[in-house]
mmCIF file with all atom_site columns, C-alpha atoms in Angstrom:
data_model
loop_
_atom_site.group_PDB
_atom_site.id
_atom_site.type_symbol
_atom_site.label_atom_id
_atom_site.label_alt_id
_atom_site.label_comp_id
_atom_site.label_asym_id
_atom_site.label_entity_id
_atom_site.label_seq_id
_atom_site.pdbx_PDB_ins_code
_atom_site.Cartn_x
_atom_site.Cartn_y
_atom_site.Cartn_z
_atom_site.occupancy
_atom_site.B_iso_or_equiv
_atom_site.pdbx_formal_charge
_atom_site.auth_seq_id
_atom_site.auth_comp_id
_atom_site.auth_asym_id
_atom_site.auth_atom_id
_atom_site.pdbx_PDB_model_num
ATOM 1   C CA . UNK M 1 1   ? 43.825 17.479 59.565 1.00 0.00 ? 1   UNK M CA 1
ATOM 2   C CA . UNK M 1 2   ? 44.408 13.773 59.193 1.00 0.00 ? 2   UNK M CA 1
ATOM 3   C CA . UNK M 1 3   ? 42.090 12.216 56.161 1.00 0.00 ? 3   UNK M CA 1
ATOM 4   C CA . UNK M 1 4   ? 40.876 8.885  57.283 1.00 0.00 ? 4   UNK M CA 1
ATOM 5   C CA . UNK M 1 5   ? 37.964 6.988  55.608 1.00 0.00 ? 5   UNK M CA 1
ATOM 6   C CA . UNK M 1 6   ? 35.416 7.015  57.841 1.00 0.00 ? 6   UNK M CA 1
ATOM 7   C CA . UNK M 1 7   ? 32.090 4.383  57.603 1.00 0.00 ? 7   UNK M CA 1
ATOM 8   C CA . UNK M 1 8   ? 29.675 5.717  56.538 1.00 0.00 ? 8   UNK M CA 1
ATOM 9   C CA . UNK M 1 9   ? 26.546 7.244  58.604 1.00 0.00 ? 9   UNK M CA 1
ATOM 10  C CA . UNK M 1 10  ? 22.831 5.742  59.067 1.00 0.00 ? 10  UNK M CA 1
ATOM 11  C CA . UNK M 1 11  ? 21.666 8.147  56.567 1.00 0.00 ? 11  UNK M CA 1
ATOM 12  C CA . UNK M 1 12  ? 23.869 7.329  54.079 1.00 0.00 ? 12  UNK M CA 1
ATOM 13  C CA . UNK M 1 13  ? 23.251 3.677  54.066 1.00 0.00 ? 13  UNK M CA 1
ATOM 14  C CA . UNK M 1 14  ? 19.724 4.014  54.321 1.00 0.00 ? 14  UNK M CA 1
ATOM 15  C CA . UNK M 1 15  ? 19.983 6.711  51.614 1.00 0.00 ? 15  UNK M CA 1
ATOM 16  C CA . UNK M 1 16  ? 22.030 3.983  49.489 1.00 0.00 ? 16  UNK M CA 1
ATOM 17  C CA . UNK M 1 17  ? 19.374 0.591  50.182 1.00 0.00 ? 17  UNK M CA 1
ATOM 18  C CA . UNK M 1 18  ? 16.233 3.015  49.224 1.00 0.00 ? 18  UNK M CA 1
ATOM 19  C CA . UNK M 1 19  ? 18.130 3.612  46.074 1.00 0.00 ? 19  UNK M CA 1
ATOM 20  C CA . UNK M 1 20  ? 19.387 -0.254 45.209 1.00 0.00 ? 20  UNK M CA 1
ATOM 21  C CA . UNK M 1 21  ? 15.616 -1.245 46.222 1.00 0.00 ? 21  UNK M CA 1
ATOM 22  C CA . UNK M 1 22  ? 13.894 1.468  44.177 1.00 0.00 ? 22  UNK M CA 1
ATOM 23  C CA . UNK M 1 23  ? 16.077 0.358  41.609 1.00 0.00 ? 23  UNK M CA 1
ATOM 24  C CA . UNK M 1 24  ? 14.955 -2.966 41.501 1.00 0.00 ? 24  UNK M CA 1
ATOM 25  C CA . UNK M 1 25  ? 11.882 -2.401 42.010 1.00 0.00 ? 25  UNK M CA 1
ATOM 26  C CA . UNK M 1 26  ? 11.446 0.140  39.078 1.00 0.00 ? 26  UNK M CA 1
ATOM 27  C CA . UNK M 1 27  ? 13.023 -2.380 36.673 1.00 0.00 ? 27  UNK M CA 1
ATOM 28  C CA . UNK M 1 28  ? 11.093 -5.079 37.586 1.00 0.00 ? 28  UNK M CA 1
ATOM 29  C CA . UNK M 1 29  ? 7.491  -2.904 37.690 1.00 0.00 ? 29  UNK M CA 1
ATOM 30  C CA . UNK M 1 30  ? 8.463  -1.026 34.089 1.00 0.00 ? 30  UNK M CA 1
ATOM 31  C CA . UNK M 1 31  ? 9.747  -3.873 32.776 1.00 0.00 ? 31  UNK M CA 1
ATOM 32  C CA . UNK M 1 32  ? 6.743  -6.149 32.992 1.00 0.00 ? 32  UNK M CA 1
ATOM 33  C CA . UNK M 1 33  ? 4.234  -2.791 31.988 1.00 0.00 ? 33  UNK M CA 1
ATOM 34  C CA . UNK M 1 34  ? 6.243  -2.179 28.775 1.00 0.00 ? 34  UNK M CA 1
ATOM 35  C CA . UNK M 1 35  ? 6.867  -6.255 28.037 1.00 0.00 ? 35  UNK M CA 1
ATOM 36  C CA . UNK M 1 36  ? 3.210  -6.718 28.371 1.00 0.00 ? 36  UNK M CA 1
ATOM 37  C CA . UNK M 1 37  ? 3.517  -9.266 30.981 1.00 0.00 ? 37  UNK M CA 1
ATOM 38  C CA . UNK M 1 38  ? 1.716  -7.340 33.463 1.00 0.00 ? 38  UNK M CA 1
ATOM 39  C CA . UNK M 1 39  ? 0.250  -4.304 31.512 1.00 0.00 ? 39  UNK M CA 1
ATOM 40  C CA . UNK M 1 40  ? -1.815 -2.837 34.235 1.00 0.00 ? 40  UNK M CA 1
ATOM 41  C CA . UNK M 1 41  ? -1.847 0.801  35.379 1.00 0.00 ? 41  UNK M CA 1
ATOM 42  C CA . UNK M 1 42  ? -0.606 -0.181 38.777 1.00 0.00 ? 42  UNK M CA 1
ATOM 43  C CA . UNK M 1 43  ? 2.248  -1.472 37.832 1.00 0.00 ? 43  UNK M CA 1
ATOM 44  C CA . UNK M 1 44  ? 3.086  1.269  35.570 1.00 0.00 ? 44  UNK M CA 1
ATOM 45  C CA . UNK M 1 45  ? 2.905  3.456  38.715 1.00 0.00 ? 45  UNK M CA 1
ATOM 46  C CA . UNK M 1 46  ? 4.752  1.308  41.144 1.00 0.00 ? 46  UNK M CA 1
ATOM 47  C CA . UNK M 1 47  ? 7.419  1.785  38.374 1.00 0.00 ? 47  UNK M CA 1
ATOM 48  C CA . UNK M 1 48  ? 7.230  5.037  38.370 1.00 0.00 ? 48  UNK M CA 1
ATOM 49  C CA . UNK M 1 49  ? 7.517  5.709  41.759 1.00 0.00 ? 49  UNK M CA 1
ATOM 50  C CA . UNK M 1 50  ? 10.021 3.772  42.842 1.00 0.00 ? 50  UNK M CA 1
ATOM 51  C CA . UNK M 1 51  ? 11.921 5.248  39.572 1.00 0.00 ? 51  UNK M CA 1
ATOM 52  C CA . UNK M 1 52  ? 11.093 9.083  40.971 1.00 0.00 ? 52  UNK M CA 1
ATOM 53  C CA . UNK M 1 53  ? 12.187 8.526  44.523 1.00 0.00 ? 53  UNK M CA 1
ATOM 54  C CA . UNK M 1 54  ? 15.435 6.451  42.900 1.00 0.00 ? 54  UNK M CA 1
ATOM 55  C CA . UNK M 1 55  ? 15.907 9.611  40.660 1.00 0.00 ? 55  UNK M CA 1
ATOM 56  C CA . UNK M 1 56  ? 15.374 12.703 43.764 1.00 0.00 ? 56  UNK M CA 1
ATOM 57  C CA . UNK M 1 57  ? 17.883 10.205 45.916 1.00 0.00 ? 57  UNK M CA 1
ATOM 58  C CA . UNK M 1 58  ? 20.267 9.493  43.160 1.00 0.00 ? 58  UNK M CA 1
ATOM 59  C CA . UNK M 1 59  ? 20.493 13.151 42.431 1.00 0.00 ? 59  UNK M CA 1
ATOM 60  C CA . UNK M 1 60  ? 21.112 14.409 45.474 1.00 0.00 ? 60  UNK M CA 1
ATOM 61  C CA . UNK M 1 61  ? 24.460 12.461 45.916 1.00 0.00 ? 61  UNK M CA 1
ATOM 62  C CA . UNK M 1 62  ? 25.420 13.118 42.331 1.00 0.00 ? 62  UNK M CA 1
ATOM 63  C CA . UNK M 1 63  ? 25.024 16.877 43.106 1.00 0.00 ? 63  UNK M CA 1
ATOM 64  C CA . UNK M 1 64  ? 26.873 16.434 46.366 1.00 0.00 ? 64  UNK M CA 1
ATOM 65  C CA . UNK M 1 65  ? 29.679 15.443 44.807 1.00 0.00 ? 65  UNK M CA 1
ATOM 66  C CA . UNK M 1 66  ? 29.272 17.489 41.957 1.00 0.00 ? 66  UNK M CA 1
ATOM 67  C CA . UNK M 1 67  ? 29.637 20.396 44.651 1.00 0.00 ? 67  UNK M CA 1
ATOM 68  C CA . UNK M 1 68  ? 32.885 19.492 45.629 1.00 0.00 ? 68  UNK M CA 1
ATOM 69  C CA . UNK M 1 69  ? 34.179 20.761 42.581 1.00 0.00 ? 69  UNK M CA 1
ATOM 70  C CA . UNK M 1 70  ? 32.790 24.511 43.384 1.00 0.00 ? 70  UNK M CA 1
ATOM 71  C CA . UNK M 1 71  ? 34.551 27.298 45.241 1.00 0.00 ? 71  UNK M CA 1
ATOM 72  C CA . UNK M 1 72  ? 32.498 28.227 48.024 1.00 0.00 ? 72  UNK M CA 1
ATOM 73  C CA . UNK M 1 73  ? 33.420 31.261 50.432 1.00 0.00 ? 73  UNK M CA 1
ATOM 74  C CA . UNK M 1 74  ? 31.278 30.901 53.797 1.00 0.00 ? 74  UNK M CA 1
ATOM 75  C CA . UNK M 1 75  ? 31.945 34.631 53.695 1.00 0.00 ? 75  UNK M CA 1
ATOM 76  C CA . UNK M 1 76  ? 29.986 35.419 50.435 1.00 0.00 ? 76  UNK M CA 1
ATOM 77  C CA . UNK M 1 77  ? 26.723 37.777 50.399 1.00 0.00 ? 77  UNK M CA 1
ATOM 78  C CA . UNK M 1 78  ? 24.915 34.858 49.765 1.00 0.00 ? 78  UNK M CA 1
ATOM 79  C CA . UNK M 1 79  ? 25.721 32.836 52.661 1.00 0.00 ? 79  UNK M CA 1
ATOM 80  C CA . UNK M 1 80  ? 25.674 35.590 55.130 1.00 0.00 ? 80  UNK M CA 1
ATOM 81  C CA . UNK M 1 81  ? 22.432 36.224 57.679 1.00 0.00 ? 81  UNK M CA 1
ATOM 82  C CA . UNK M 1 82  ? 19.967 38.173 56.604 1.00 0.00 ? 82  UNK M CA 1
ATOM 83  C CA . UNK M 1 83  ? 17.675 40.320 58.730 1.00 0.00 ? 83  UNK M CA 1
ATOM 84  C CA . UNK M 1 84  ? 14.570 38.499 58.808 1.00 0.00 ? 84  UNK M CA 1
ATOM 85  C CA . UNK M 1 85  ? 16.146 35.278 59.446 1.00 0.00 ? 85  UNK M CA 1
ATOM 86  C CA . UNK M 1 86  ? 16.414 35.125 63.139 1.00 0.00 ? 86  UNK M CA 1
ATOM 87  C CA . UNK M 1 87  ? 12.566 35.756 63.582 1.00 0.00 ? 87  UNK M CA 1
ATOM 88  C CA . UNK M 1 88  ? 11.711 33.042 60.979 1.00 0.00 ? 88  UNK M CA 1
ATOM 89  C CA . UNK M 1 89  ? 13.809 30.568 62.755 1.00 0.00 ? 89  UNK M CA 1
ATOM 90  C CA . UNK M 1 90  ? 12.299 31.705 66.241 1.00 0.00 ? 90  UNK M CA 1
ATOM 91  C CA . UNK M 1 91  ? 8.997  31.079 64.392 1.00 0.00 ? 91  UNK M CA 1
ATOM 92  C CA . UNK M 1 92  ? 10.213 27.503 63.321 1.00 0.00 ? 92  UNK M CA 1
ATOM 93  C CA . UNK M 1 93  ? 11.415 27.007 66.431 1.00 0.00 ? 93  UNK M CA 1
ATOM 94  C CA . UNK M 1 94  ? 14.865 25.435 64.344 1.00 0.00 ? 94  UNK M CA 1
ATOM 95  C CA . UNK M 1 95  ? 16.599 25.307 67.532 1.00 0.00 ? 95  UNK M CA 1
ATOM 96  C CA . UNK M 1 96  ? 14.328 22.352 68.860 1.00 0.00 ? 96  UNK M CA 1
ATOM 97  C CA . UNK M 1 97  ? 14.390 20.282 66.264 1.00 0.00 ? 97  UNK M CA 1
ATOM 98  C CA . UNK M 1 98  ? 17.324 20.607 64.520 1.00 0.00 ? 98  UNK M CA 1
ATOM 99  C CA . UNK M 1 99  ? 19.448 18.236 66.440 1.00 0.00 ? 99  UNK M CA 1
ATOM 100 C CA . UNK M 1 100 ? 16.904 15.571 65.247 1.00 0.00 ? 100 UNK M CA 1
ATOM 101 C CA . UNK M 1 101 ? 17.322 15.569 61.193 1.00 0.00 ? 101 UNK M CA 1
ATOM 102 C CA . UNK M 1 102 ? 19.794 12.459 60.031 1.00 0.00 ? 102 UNK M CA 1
ATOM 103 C CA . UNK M 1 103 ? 22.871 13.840 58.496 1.00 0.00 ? 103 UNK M CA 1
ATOM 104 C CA . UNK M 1 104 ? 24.751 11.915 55.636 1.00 0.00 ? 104 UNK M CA 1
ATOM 105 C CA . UNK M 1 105 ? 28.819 13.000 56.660 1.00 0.00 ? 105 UNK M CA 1
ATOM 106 C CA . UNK M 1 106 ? 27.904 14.028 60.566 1.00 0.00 ? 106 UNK M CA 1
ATOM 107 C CA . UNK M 1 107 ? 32.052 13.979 61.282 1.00 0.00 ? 107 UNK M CA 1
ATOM 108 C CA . UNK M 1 108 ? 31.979 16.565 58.933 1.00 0.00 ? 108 UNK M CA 1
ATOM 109 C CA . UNK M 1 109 ? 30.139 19.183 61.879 1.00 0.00 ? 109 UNK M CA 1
ATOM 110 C CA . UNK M 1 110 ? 32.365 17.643 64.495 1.00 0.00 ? 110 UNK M CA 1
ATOM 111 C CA . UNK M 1 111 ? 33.511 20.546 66.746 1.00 0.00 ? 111 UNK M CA 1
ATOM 112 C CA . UNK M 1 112 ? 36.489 18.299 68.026 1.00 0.00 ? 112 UNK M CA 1
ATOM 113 C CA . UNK M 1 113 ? 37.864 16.914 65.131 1.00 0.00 ? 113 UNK M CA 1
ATOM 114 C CA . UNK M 1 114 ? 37.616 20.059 62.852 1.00 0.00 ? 114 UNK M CA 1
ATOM 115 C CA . UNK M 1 115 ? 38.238 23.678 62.909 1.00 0.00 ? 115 UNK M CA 1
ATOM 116 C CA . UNK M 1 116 ? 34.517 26.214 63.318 1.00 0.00 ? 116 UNK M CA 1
ATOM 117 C CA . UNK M 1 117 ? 36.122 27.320 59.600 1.00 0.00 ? 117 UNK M CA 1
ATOM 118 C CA . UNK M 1 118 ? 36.151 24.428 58.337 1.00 0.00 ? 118 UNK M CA 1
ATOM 119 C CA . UNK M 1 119 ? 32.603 23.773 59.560 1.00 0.00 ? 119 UNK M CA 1
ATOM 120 C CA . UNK M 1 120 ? 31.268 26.991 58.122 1.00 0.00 ? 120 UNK M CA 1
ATOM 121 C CA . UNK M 1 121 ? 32.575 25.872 54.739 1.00 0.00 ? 121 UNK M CA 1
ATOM 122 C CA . UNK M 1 122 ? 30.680 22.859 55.255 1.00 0.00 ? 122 UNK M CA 1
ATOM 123 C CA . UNK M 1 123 ? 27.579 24.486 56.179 1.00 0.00 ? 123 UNK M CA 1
ATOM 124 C CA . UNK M 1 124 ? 27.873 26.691 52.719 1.00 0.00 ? 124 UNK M CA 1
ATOM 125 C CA . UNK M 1 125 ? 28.583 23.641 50.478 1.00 0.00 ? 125 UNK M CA 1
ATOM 126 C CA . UNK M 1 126 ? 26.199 21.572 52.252 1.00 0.00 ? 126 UNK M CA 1
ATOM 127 C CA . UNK M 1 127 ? 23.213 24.778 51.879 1.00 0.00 ? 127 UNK M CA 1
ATOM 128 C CA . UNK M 1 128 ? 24.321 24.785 48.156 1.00 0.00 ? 128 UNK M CA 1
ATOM 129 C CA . UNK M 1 129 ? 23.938 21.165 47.710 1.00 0.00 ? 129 UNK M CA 1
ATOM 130 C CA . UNK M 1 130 ? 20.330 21.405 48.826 1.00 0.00 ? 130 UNK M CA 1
ATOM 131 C CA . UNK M 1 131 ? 19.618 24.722 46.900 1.00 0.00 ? 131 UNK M CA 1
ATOM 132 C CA . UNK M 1 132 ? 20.763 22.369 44.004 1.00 0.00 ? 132 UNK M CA 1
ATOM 133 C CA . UNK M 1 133 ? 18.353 20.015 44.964 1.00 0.00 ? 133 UNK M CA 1
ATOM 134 C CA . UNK M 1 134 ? 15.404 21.977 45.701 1.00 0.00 ? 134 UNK M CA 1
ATOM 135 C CA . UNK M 1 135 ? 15.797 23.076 42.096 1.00 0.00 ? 135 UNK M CA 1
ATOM 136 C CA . UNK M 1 136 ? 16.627 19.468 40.798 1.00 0.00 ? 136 UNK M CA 1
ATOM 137 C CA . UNK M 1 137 ? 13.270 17.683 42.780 1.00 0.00 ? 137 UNK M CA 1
ATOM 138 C CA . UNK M 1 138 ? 11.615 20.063 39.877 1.00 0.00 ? 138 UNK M CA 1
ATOM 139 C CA . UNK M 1 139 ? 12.740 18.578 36.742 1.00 0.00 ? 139 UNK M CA 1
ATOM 140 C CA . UNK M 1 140 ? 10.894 15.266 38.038 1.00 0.00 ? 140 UNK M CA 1
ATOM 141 C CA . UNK M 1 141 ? 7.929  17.573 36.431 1.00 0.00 ? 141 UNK M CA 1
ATOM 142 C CA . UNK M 1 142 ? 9.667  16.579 33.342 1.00 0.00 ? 142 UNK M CA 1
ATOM 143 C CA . UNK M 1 143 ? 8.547  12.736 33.497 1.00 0.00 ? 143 UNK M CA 1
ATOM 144 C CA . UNK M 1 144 ? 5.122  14.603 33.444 1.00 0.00 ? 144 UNK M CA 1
ATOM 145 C CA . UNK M 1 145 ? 5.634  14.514 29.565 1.00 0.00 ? 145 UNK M CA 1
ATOM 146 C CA . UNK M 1 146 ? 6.810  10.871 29.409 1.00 0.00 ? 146 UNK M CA 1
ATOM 147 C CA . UNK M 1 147 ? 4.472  8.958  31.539 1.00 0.00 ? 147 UNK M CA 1
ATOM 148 C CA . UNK M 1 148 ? 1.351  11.899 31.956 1.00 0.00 ? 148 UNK M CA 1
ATOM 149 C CA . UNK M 1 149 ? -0.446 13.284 35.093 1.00 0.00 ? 149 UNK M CA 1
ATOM 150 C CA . UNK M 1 150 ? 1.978  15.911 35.501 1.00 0.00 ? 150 UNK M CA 1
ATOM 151 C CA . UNK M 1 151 ? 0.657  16.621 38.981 1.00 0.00 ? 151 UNK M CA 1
ATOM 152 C CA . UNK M 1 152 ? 1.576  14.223 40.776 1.00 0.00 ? 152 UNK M CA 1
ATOM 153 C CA . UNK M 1 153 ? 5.184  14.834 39.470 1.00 0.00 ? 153 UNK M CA 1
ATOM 154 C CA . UNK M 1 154 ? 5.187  18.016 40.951 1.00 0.00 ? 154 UNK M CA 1
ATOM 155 C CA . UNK M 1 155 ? 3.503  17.062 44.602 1.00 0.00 ? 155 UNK M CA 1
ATOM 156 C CA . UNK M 1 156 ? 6.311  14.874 44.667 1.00 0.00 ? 156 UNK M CA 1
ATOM 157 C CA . UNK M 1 157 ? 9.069  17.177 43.780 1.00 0.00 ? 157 UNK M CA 1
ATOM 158 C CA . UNK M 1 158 ? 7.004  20.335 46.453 1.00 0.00 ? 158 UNK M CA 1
ATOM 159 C CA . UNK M 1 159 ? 7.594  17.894 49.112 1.00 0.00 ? 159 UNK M CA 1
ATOM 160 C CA . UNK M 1 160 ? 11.194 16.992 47.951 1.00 0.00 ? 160 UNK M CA 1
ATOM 161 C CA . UNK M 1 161 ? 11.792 20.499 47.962 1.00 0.00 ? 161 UNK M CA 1
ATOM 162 C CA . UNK M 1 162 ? 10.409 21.133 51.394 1.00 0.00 ? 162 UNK M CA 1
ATOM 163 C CA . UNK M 1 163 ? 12.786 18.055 52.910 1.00 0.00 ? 163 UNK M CA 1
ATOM 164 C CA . UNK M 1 164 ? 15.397 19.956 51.035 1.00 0.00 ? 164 UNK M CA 1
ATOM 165 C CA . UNK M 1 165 ? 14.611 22.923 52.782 1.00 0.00 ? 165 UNK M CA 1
ATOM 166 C CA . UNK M 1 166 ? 15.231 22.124 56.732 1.00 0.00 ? 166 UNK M CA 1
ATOM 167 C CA . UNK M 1 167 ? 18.529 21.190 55.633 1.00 0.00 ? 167 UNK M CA 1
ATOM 168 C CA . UNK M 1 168 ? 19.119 25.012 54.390 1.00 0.00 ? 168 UNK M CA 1
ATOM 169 C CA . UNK M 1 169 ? 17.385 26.142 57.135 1.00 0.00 ? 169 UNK M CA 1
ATOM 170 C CA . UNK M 1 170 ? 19.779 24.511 59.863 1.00 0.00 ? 170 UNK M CA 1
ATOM 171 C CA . UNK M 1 171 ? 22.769 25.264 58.069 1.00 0.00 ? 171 UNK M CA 1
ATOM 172 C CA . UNK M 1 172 ? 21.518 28.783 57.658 1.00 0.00 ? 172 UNK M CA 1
ATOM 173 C CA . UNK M 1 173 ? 20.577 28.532 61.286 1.00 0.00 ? 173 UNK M CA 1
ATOM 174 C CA . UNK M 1 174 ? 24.377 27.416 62.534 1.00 0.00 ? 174 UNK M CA 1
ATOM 175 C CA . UNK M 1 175 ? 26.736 29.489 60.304 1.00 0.00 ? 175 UNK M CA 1
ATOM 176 C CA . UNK M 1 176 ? 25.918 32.663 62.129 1.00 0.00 ? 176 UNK M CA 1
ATOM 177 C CA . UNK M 1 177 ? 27.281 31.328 65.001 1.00 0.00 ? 177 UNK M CA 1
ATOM 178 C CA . UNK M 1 178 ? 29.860 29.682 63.584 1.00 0.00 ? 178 UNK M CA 1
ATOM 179 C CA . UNK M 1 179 ? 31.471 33.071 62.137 1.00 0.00 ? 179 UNK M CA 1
ATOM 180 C CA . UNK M 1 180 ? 30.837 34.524 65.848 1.00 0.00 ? 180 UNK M CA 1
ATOM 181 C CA . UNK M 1 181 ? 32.987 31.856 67.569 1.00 0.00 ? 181 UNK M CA 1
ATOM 182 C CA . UNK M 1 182 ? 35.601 31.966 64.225 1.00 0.00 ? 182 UNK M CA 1
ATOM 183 C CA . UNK M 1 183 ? 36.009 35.627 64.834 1.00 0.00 ? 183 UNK M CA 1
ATOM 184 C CA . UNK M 1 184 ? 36.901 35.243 68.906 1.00 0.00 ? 184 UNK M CA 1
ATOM 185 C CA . UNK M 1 185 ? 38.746 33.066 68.369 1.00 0.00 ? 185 UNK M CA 1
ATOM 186 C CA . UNK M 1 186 ? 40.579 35.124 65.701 1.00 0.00 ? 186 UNK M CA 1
ATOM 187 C CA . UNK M 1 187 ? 40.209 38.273 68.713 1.00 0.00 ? 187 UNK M CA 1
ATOM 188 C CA . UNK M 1 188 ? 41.748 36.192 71.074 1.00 0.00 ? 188 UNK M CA 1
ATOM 189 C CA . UNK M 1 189 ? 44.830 35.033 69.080 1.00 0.00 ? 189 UNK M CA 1
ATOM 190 C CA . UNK M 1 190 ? 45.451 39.095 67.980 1.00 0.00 ? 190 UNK M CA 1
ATOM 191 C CA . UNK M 1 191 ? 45.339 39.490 71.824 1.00 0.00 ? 191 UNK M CA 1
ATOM 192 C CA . UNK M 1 192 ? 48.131 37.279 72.271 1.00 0.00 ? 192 UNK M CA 1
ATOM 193 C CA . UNK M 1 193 ? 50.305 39.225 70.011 1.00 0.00 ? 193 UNK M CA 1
#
C-alpha cells in the first residue's frame, strides 16, 4: 500500500484549534490570577478549564502516537468478542449511531484503499488508544491537589471517559465483522488452490 500524506480530517483540525485556543486561553486566565492582575476566582477557573480540556485533548494525541510504538494482534483474547457484547450493543443500538461519531484518520477504515486486516489492526490500536485514555481523563483528578475541589476534576474526567468509550464501543462493534469477512476471504482463496 502506497503511503501518501493525506490532509488531515475535520476532527483533527478541530481537535488541534480547541487545543491552540485552550492554550491561549489558559495562559492568559492563569497568568493574570497568579500575577495578581486579575486575582479573582473566575479567572482562576477559566484557567483551569481551558488548561483541563487542553490537557484530556493533548493527551489523547500524545497517546495515539505513543500507540504506534505497541504490537497489537487484532487476534489477541483481549480484542476478541465476548458473549455479552452483541446484546449490549443491540441495547445501545451502536449500529444507528455509529456512522455519526467524527473520526480523526477516517482513510484509515477505508474498505477501498486498505485491506479488512489492516482495518482490524486499526480497530485494536485505535480501542487501545481510547482504553489509554479512559484511564488518562483520570489523572486530571490529580490537579484536584493543585488547584482544590477535586470534584469537579473528576466530573470532567467521568465524562471524558464516557466520550472515550463510544469510540471502544464501535471499534468493538466492527472488528467482529471484520475477522468474518478476513476469514472468507481467506476460505475463498484456499478454494482456489
Amino acid at each position: 500500500m502506497e503511503n501518501k500524506k493525506s490532509k488531515p480530517s475535520f476532527a483533527a483540525v478541530l481537535m488541534y484549534v480547541i487545543i491552540g485556543i485552550c492554550l491561549c486561553a489558559a495562559a492568559v486566565f492563569l497568568g493574570l490570577y497568579y500575577t495578581k492582575v486579575l486575582y479573582s476566582t473566575v479567572i482562576l477557573w477559566l484557567g483551569i478549564v481551558s488548561f483541563t480540556i487542553m490537557y484530556h485533548l493533548w493527551m489523547r494525541i500524545i497517546m495515539g502516537n505513543a500507540t504506534k510504538l505497541f504490537r497489537i494482534n487484532y487476534q489477541n483474547f483481549w480484542f476478541r468478542e465476548k458473549k455479552f457484547e452483541k446484546k449490549m450493543y443491540k441495547f445501545l443500538r451502536v449500529k444507528r449511531w455509529k456512522n455519526k461519531t467524527l473520526t480523526y484518520n477516517p482513510e484509515l477504515y477505508d474498505i477501498n484503499t486498505r485491506t479488512p486486516e489492516e482495518i482490524a489492526f486499526t480497530t485494536a490500536k485505535s480501542e487501545l488508544d481510547h482504553i489509554i485514555n479512559v484511564l488518562i481523563a483520570f489523572s486530571t483528578v490529580l490537579f484536584g491537589l493543585l488547584w482544590g475541589m477535586t470534584w469537579i476534576f473528576a466530573l470532567t474526567a467521568f465524562f471524558a471517559a464516557i466520550f472515550d468509550s463510544q469510540f471502544i464501543i464501535i471499534q468493538r462493534y466492527n472488528r467482529p465483522r471484520l475477522v468474518k469477512l478476513i476469514e472468507r476471504e481467506k476460505r475463498k482463496q484456499v478454494s482456489k488452490i
